[in-house]
Amino acid sequence: MRRADLFAAFLCLLPAAGLAQSLSDGTAIRADDARRLAEYHAAAGEALLDAFSGGSQADLAVLADVLRGDPLPSDQARAVMSGDWSCRTIKMGRLLPITVYQPFRCRIGADGSLEKLTGSQRTKGQVHRDGDRLVYLGTGFIAGDTPPAYADLPPSPDASGPQRVPEIGVVEMIDENRGRVMFPDPYLESRFNILALGR
């Protein structure tokens, strides 16, 4: 076989551009999202240091309450997470130490779909099983836009339109009335985001 043919055959074995691996349920994720997920604890640590070094007492009290509690095992979490939620975004690191937004509305479907329904910055996607944890893959977008699904986003976030970005987060449910989705190294503004769920 010619060298050029061998090279072409080798290229066929490589994953599609921008996709590096799959979650344990077989869902493909982008190379940069795999990196962000792998750096989850580093991003959380840096963001928490920023938050506690310069955040207000009121914002830090909200953050401490959101982080309180051990997450349920993934099977139990999936059983309690569907329904309507009050959801509050907390952004930490980079531009500001910590910013706590007012509550908005979110919904999680019985099929694992998740959508932030109000506010100017939205997200829409799906919760997947990845071993013993739950991982959210979605698209961040601006209110009024119709976002493509995570799998349909172009390889470069900059090519997908204004603030249409892939989002990846770890989903933790504390009980049937409290949960959180934690986004390591988001594309816009901050080092770590939390979407706090309550009802």
Short mmCIF file of the C-alpha atoms (twelve columns), coordinates in Angstrom:
data_MODEL
# 
_entry.id   MODEL 
# 
loop_
_atom_site.group_PDB 
_atom_site.id 
_atom_site.type_symbol 
_atom_site.label_atom_id 
_atom_site.label_alt_id 
_atom_site.label_comp_id 
_atom_site.label_asym_id 
_atom_site.label_seq_id 
_atom_site.Cartn_x 
_atom_site.Cartn_y 
_atom_site.Cartn_z 
_atom_site.pdbx_PDB_model_num 
ATOM 1   C CA . MET A 1   0.000   0.000  0.000  1 
ATOM 2   C CA . ARG A 2   1.312   3.452  -0.885 1 
ATOM 3   C CA . ARG A 3   2.299   5.844  1.892  1 
ATOM 4   C CA . ALA A 4   -0.464  8.283  0.886  1 
ATOM 5   C CA . ASP A 5   -3.046  5.501  1.139  1 
ATOM 6   C CA . LEU A 6   -1.757  4.508  4.582  1 
ATOM 7   C CA . PHE A 7   -1.991  8.127  5.740  1 
ATOM 8   C CA . ALA A 8   -5.556  8.438  4.416  1 
ATOM 9   C CA . ALA A 9   -6.541  5.225  6.183  1 
ATOM 10  C CA . PHE A 10  -5.019  6.535  9.431  1 
ATOM 11  C CA . LEU A 11  -6.998  9.783  9.143  1 
ATOM 12  C CA . CYS A 12  -10.222 7.795  8.853  1 
ATOM 13  C CA . LEU A 13  -9.527  6.304  12.280 1 
ATOM 14  C CA . LEU A 14  -9.324  9.711  13.970 1 
ATOM 15  C CA . PRO A 15  -12.412 11.178 15.694 1 
ATOM 16  C CA . ALA A 16  -14.359 13.888 13.916 1 
ATOM 17  C CA . ALA A 17  -12.963 17.401 14.224 1 
ATOM 18  C CA . GLY A 18  -13.655 18.864 17.644 1 
ATOM 19  C CA . LEU A 19  -14.798 15.575 19.175 1 
ATOM 20  C CA . ALA A 20  -12.323 13.894 21.495 1 
ATOM 21  C CA . GLN A 21  -14.209 11.275 23.442 1 
ATOM 22  C CA . SER A 22  -17.619 10.054 24.505 1 
ATOM 23  C CA . LEU A 23  -19.481 10.010 27.777 1 
ATOM 24  C CA . SER A 24  -20.172 6.557  29.152 1 
ATOM 25  C CA . ASP A 25  -23.637 6.625  27.533 1 
ATOM 26  C CA . GLY A 26  -21.947 6.988  24.120 1 
ATOM 27  C CA . THR A 27  -22.652 10.706 23.609 1 
ATOM 28  C CA . ALA A 28  -19.762 12.416 21.802 1 
ATOM 29  C CA . ILE A 29  -18.297 15.535 23.402 1 
ATOM 30  C CA . ARG A 30  -16.010 18.159 21.943 1 
ATOM 31  C CA . ALA A 31  -12.285 18.137 22.617 1 
ATOM 32  C CA . ASP A 32  -12.387 21.446 24.493 1 
ATOM 33  C CA . ASP A 33  -15.387 20.321 26.550 1 
ATOM 34  C CA . ALA A 34  -13.507 17.151 27.518 1 
ATOM 35  C CA . ARG A 35  -10.654 19.412 28.659 1 
ATOM 36  C CA . ARG A 36  -13.009 21.620 30.660 1 
ATOM 37  C CA . LEU A 37  -14.558 18.590 32.325 1 
ATOM 38  C CA . ALA A 38  -11.103 17.184 33.142 1 
ATOM 39  C CA . GLU A 39  -10.127 20.548 34.720 1 
ATOM 40  C CA . TYR A 40  -13.354 20.763 36.743 1 
ATOM 41  C CA . HIS A 41  -11.710 20.793 40.184 1 
ATOM 42  C CA . ALA A 42  -8.951  23.210 39.157 1 
ATOM 43  C CA . ALA A 43  -11.498 25.664 37.732 1 
ATOM 44  C CA . ALA A 44  -13.682 25.350 40.839 1 
ATOM 45  C CA . GLY A 45  -10.717 25.935 43.154 1 
ATOM 46  C CA . GLU A 46  -9.505  29.038 41.323 1 
ATOM 47  C CA . ALA A 47  -13.013 30.478 41.143 1 
ATOM 48  C CA . LEU A 48  -13.713 29.864 44.829 1 
ATOM 49  C CA . LEU A 49  -10.457 31.580 45.800 1 
ATOM 50  C CA . ASP A 50  -11.506 34.594 43.712 1 
ATOM 51  C CA . ALA A 51  -14.985 34.594 45.215 1 
ATOM 52  C CA . PHE A 52  -13.857 34.413 48.830 1 
ATOM 53  C CA . SER A 53  -11.068 36.950 48.346 1 
ATOM 54  C CA . GLY A 54  -13.343 39.700 47.034 1 
ATOM 55  C CA . GLY A 55  -17.009 38.740 47.316 1 
ATOM 56  C CA . SER A 56  -19.574 40.432 49.513 1 
ATOM 57  C CA . GLN A 57  -20.839 38.682 52.636 1 
ATOM 58  C CA . ALA A 58  -24.335 38.445 51.132 1 
ATOM 59  C CA . ASP A 59  -23.120 36.799 47.906 1 
ATOM 60  C CA . LEU A 60  -20.827 34.417 49.795 1 
ATOM 61  C CA . ALA A 61  -23.730 33.383 52.041 1 
ATOM 62  C CA . VAL A 62  -25.774 32.472 48.942 1 
ATOM 63  C CA . LEU A 63  -22.800 30.539 47.522 1 
ATOM 64  C CA . ALA A 64  -22.264 28.617 50.772 1 
ATOM 65  C CA . ASP A 65  -25.927 27.642 50.897 1 
ATOM 66  C CA . VAL A 66  -25.881 26.460 47.268 1 
ATOM 67  C CA . LEU A 67  -22.791 24.311 47.855 1 
ATOM 68  C CA . ARG A 68  -24.164 22.786 51.072 1 
ATOM 69  C CA . GLY A 69  -25.136 19.113 50.913 1 
ATOM 70  C CA . ASP A 70  -23.852 15.932 49.322 1 
ATOM 71  C CA . PRO A 71  -25.257 14.976 45.921 1 
ATOM 72  C CA . LEU A 72  -27.540 11.993 45.490 1 
ATOM 73  C CA . PRO A 73  -26.328 8.971  43.502 1 
ATOM 74  C CA . SER A 74  -27.074 9.444  39.807 1 
ATOM 75  C CA . ASP A 75  -30.041 7.013  39.735 1 
ATOM 76  C CA . GLN A 76  -31.734 8.805  42.633 1 
ATOM 77  C CA . ALA A 77  -30.878 12.201 41.142 1 
ATOM 78  C CA . ARG A 78  -32.556 11.355 37.837 1 
ATOM 79  C CA . ALA A 79  -35.655 10.215 39.704 1 
ATOM 80  C CA . VAL A 80  -36.173 13.592 41.424 1 
ATOM 81  C CA . MET A 81  -34.895 16.196 38.966 1 
ATOM 82  C CA . SER A 82  -37.766 16.539 36.487 1 
ATOM 83  C CA . GLY A 83  -40.193 19.441 36.816 1 
ATOM 84  C CA . ASP A 84  -40.180 23.224 37.096 1 
ATOM 85  C CA . TRP A 85  -37.427 24.952 39.049 1 
ATOM 86  C CA . SER A 86  -36.425 28.361 40.279 1 
ATOM 87  C CA . CYS A 87  -32.845 28.718 39.054 1 
ATOM 88  C CA . ARG A 88  -30.192 31.251 39.998 1 
ATOM 89  C CA . THR A 89  -26.884 31.748 38.180 1 
ATOM 90  C CA . ILE A 90  -23.719 32.379 40.186 1 
ATOM 91  C CA . LYS A 91  -20.608 33.420 38.256 1 
ATOM 92  C CA . MET A 92  -17.156 33.339 39.849 1 
ATOM 93  C CA . GLY A 93  -13.692 34.434 38.760 1 
ATOM 94  C CA . ARG A 94  -12.144 36.377 35.888 1 
ATOM 95  C CA . LEU A 95  -14.128 39.620 35.437 1 
ATOM 96  C CA . LEU A 96  -15.464 39.818 39.012 1 
ATOM 97  C CA . PRO A 97  -14.865 37.739 42.152 1 
ATOM 98  C CA . ILE A 98  -18.517 36.655 42.310 1 
ATOM 99  C CA . THR A 99  -21.844 37.739 40.813 1 
ATOM 100 C CA . VAL A 100 -25.150 36.317 42.064 1 
ATOM 101 C CA . TYR A 101 -28.118 36.866 39.765 1 
ATOM 102 C CA . GLN A 102 -31.796 37.006 40.645 1 
ATOM 103 C CA . PRO A 103 -33.790 33.774 40.296 1 
ATOM 104 C CA . PHE A 104 -35.205 32.811 36.897 1 
ATOM 105 C CA . ARG A 105 -37.251 29.834 35.690 1 
ATOM 106 C CA . CYS A 106 -35.865 26.522 34.506 1 
ATOM 107 C CA . ARG A 107 -37.432 23.221 33.518 1 
ATOM 108 C CA . ILE A 108 -36.063 19.683 33.475 1 
ATOM 109 C CA . GLY A 109 -38.042 17.143 31.473 1 
ATOM 110 C CA . ALA A 110 -38.600 13.491 32.296 1 
ATOM 111 C CA . ASP A 111 -36.304 12.751 29.323 1 
ATOM 112 C CA . GLY A 112 -33.436 14.703 30.908 1 
ATOM 113 C CA . SER A 113 -33.867 17.846 28.807 1 
ATOM 114 C CA . LEU A 114 -32.909 21.036 30.658 1 
ATOM 115 C CA . GLU A 115 -33.773 24.596 29.682 1 
ATOM 116 C CA . LYS A 116 -33.395 27.995 31.328 1 
ATOM 117 C CA . LEU A 117 -36.653 29.677 30.315 1 
ATOM 118 C CA . THR A 118 -36.194 33.300 31.437 1 
ATOM 119 C CA . GLY A 119 -33.403 35.862 31.630 1 
ATOM 120 C CA . SER A 120 -31.232 37.284 28.857 1 
ATOM 121 C CA . GLN A 121 -28.653 34.459 28.963 1 
ATOM 122 C CA . ARG A 122 -30.238 31.064 28.347 1 
ATOM 123 C CA . THR A 123 -29.126 27.462 28.070 1 
ATOM 124 C CA . LYS A 124 -30.816 24.441 26.507 1 
ATOM 125 C CA . GLY A 125 -29.600 20.870 26.356 1 
ATOM 126 C CA . GLN A 126 -29.650 17.377 27.784 1 
ATOM 127 C CA . VAL A 127 -28.494 15.637 30.973 1 
ATOM 128 C CA . HIS A 128 -26.488 12.459 30.269 1 
ATOM 129 C CA . ARG A 129 -25.140 9.687  32.430 1 
ATOM 130 C CA . ASP A 130 -21.341 9.491  32.587 1 
ATOM 131 C CA . GLY A 131 -20.422 6.647  34.915 1 
ATOM 132 C CA . ASP A 132 -21.512 7.602  38.435 1 
ATOM 133 C CA . ARG A 133 -22.157 11.248 37.571 1 
ATOM 134 C CA . LEU A 134 -24.599 13.240 35.475 1 
ATOM 135 C CA . VAL A 135 -23.243 15.612 32.823 1 
ATOM 136 C CA . TYR A 136 -25.147 18.384 31.074 1 
ATOM 137 C CA . LEU A 137 -24.361 19.111 27.415 1 
ATOM 138 C CA . GLY A 138 -26.125 22.151 26.017 1 
ATOM 139 C CA . THR A 139 -26.001 25.359 24.045 1 
ATOM 140 C CA . GLY A 140 -25.713 28.770 25.652 1 
ATOM 141 C CA . PHE A 141 -27.576 31.509 23.782 1 
ATOM 142 C CA . ILE A 142 -29.309 34.873 24.086 1 
ATOM 143 C CA . ALA A 143 -33.062 35.199 24.688 1 
ATOM 144 C CA . GLY A 144 -34.944 35.439 21.394 1 
ATOM 145 C CA . ASP A 145 -32.483 33.230 19.524 1 
ATOM 146 C CA . THR A 146 -33.264 29.685 18.392 1 
ATOM 147 C CA . PRO A 147 -30.170 27.709 19.374 1 
ATOM 148 C CA . PRO A 148 -28.852 24.641 17.575 1 
ATOM 149 C CA . ALA A 149 -28.519 21.448 19.575 1 
ATOM 150 C CA . TYR A 150 -25.142 20.824 21.217 1 
ATOM 151 C CA . ALA A 151 -24.243 18.182 18.610 1 
ATOM 152 C CA . ASP A 152 -25.052 20.596 15.761 1 
ATOM 153 C CA . LEU A 153 -22.841 23.480 16.900 1 
ATOM 154 C CA . PRO A 154 -19.970 24.210 14.498 1 
ATOM 155 C CA . PRO A 155 -16.437 23.254 15.615 1 
ATOM 156 C CA . SER A 156 -15.563 26.849 16.540 1 
ATOM 157 C CA . PRO A 157 -17.886 28.638 18.992 1 
ATOM 158 C CA . ASP A 158 -17.047 31.955 17.282 1 
ATOM 159 C CA . ALA A 159 -18.577 30.647 14.034 1 
ATOM 160 C CA . SER A 160 -21.906 29.747 15.611 1 
ATOM 161 C CA . GLY A 161 -23.362 33.235 15.945 1 
ATOM 162 C CA . PRO A 162 -23.487 35.763 18.791 1 
ATOM 163 C CA . GLN A 163 -22.895 34.016 22.103 1 
ATOM 164 C CA . ARG A 164 -24.011 30.587 20.879 1 
ATOM 165 C CA . VAL A 165 -21.558 28.471 22.821 1 
ATOM 166 C CA . PRO A 166 -21.265 24.836 23.891 1 
ATOM 167 C CA . GLU A 167 -21.879 24.364 27.598 1 
ATOM 168 C CA . ILE A 168 -20.836 21.438 29.759 1 
ATOM 169 C CA . GLY A 169 -21.708 21.005 33.420 1 
ATOM 170 C CA . VAL A 170 -21.833 18.483 36.228 1 
ATOM 171 C CA . VAL A 171 -25.384 17.992 37.539 1 
ATOM 172 C CA . GLU A 172 -25.887 17.306 41.257 1 
ATOM 173 C CA . MET A 173 -29.222 16.870 42.998 1 
ATOM 174 C CA . ILE A 174 -29.180 17.271 46.785 1 
ATOM 175 C CA . ASP A 175 -32.797 16.203 47.260 1 
ATOM 176 C CA . GLU A 176 -36.132 16.629 45.468 1 
ATOM 177 C CA . ASN A 177 -36.090 20.386 46.183 1 
ATOM 178 C CA . ARG A 178 -32.440 21.379 45.698 1 
ATOM 179 C CA . GLY A 179 -29.845 20.856 43.011 1 
ATOM 180 C CA . ARG A 180 -27.030 22.522 41.098 1 
ATOM 181 C CA . VAL A 181 -25.418 22.426 37.682 1 
ATOM 182 C CA . MET A 182 -21.752 23.415 37.790 1 
ATOM 183 C CA . PHE A 183 -20.008 24.684 34.658 1 
ATOM 184 C CA . PRO A 184 -16.189 24.591 34.624 1 
ATOM 185 C CA . ASP A 185 -14.362 27.237 32.571 1 
ATOM 186 C CA . PRO A 186 -17.341 28.669 30.635 1 
ATOM 187 C CA . TYR A 187 -16.605 30.512 27.384 1 
ATOM 188 C CA . LEU A 188 -18.012 33.847 28.540 1 
ATOM 189 C CA . GLU A 189 -16.973 36.129 31.400 1 
ATOM 190 C CA . SER A 190 -16.173 33.808 34.305 1 
ATOM 191 C CA . ARG A 191 -14.017 30.898 35.454 1 
ATOM 192 C CA . PHE A 192 -16.812 28.794 36.963 1 
ATOM 193 C CA . ASN A 193 -20.613 29.061 36.915 1 
ATOM 194 C CA . ILE A 194 -23.270 27.443 39.059 1 
ATOM 195 C CA . LEU A 195 -26.917 27.158 38.131 1 
ATOM 196 C CA . ALA A 196 -28.592 26.702 41.519 1 
ATOM 197 C CA . LEU A 197 -31.925 24.863 41.411 1 
ATOM 198 C CA . GLY A 198 -34.627 25.226 44.037 1 
ATOM 199 C CA . ARG A 199 -38.373 24.682 44.492 1 
# 
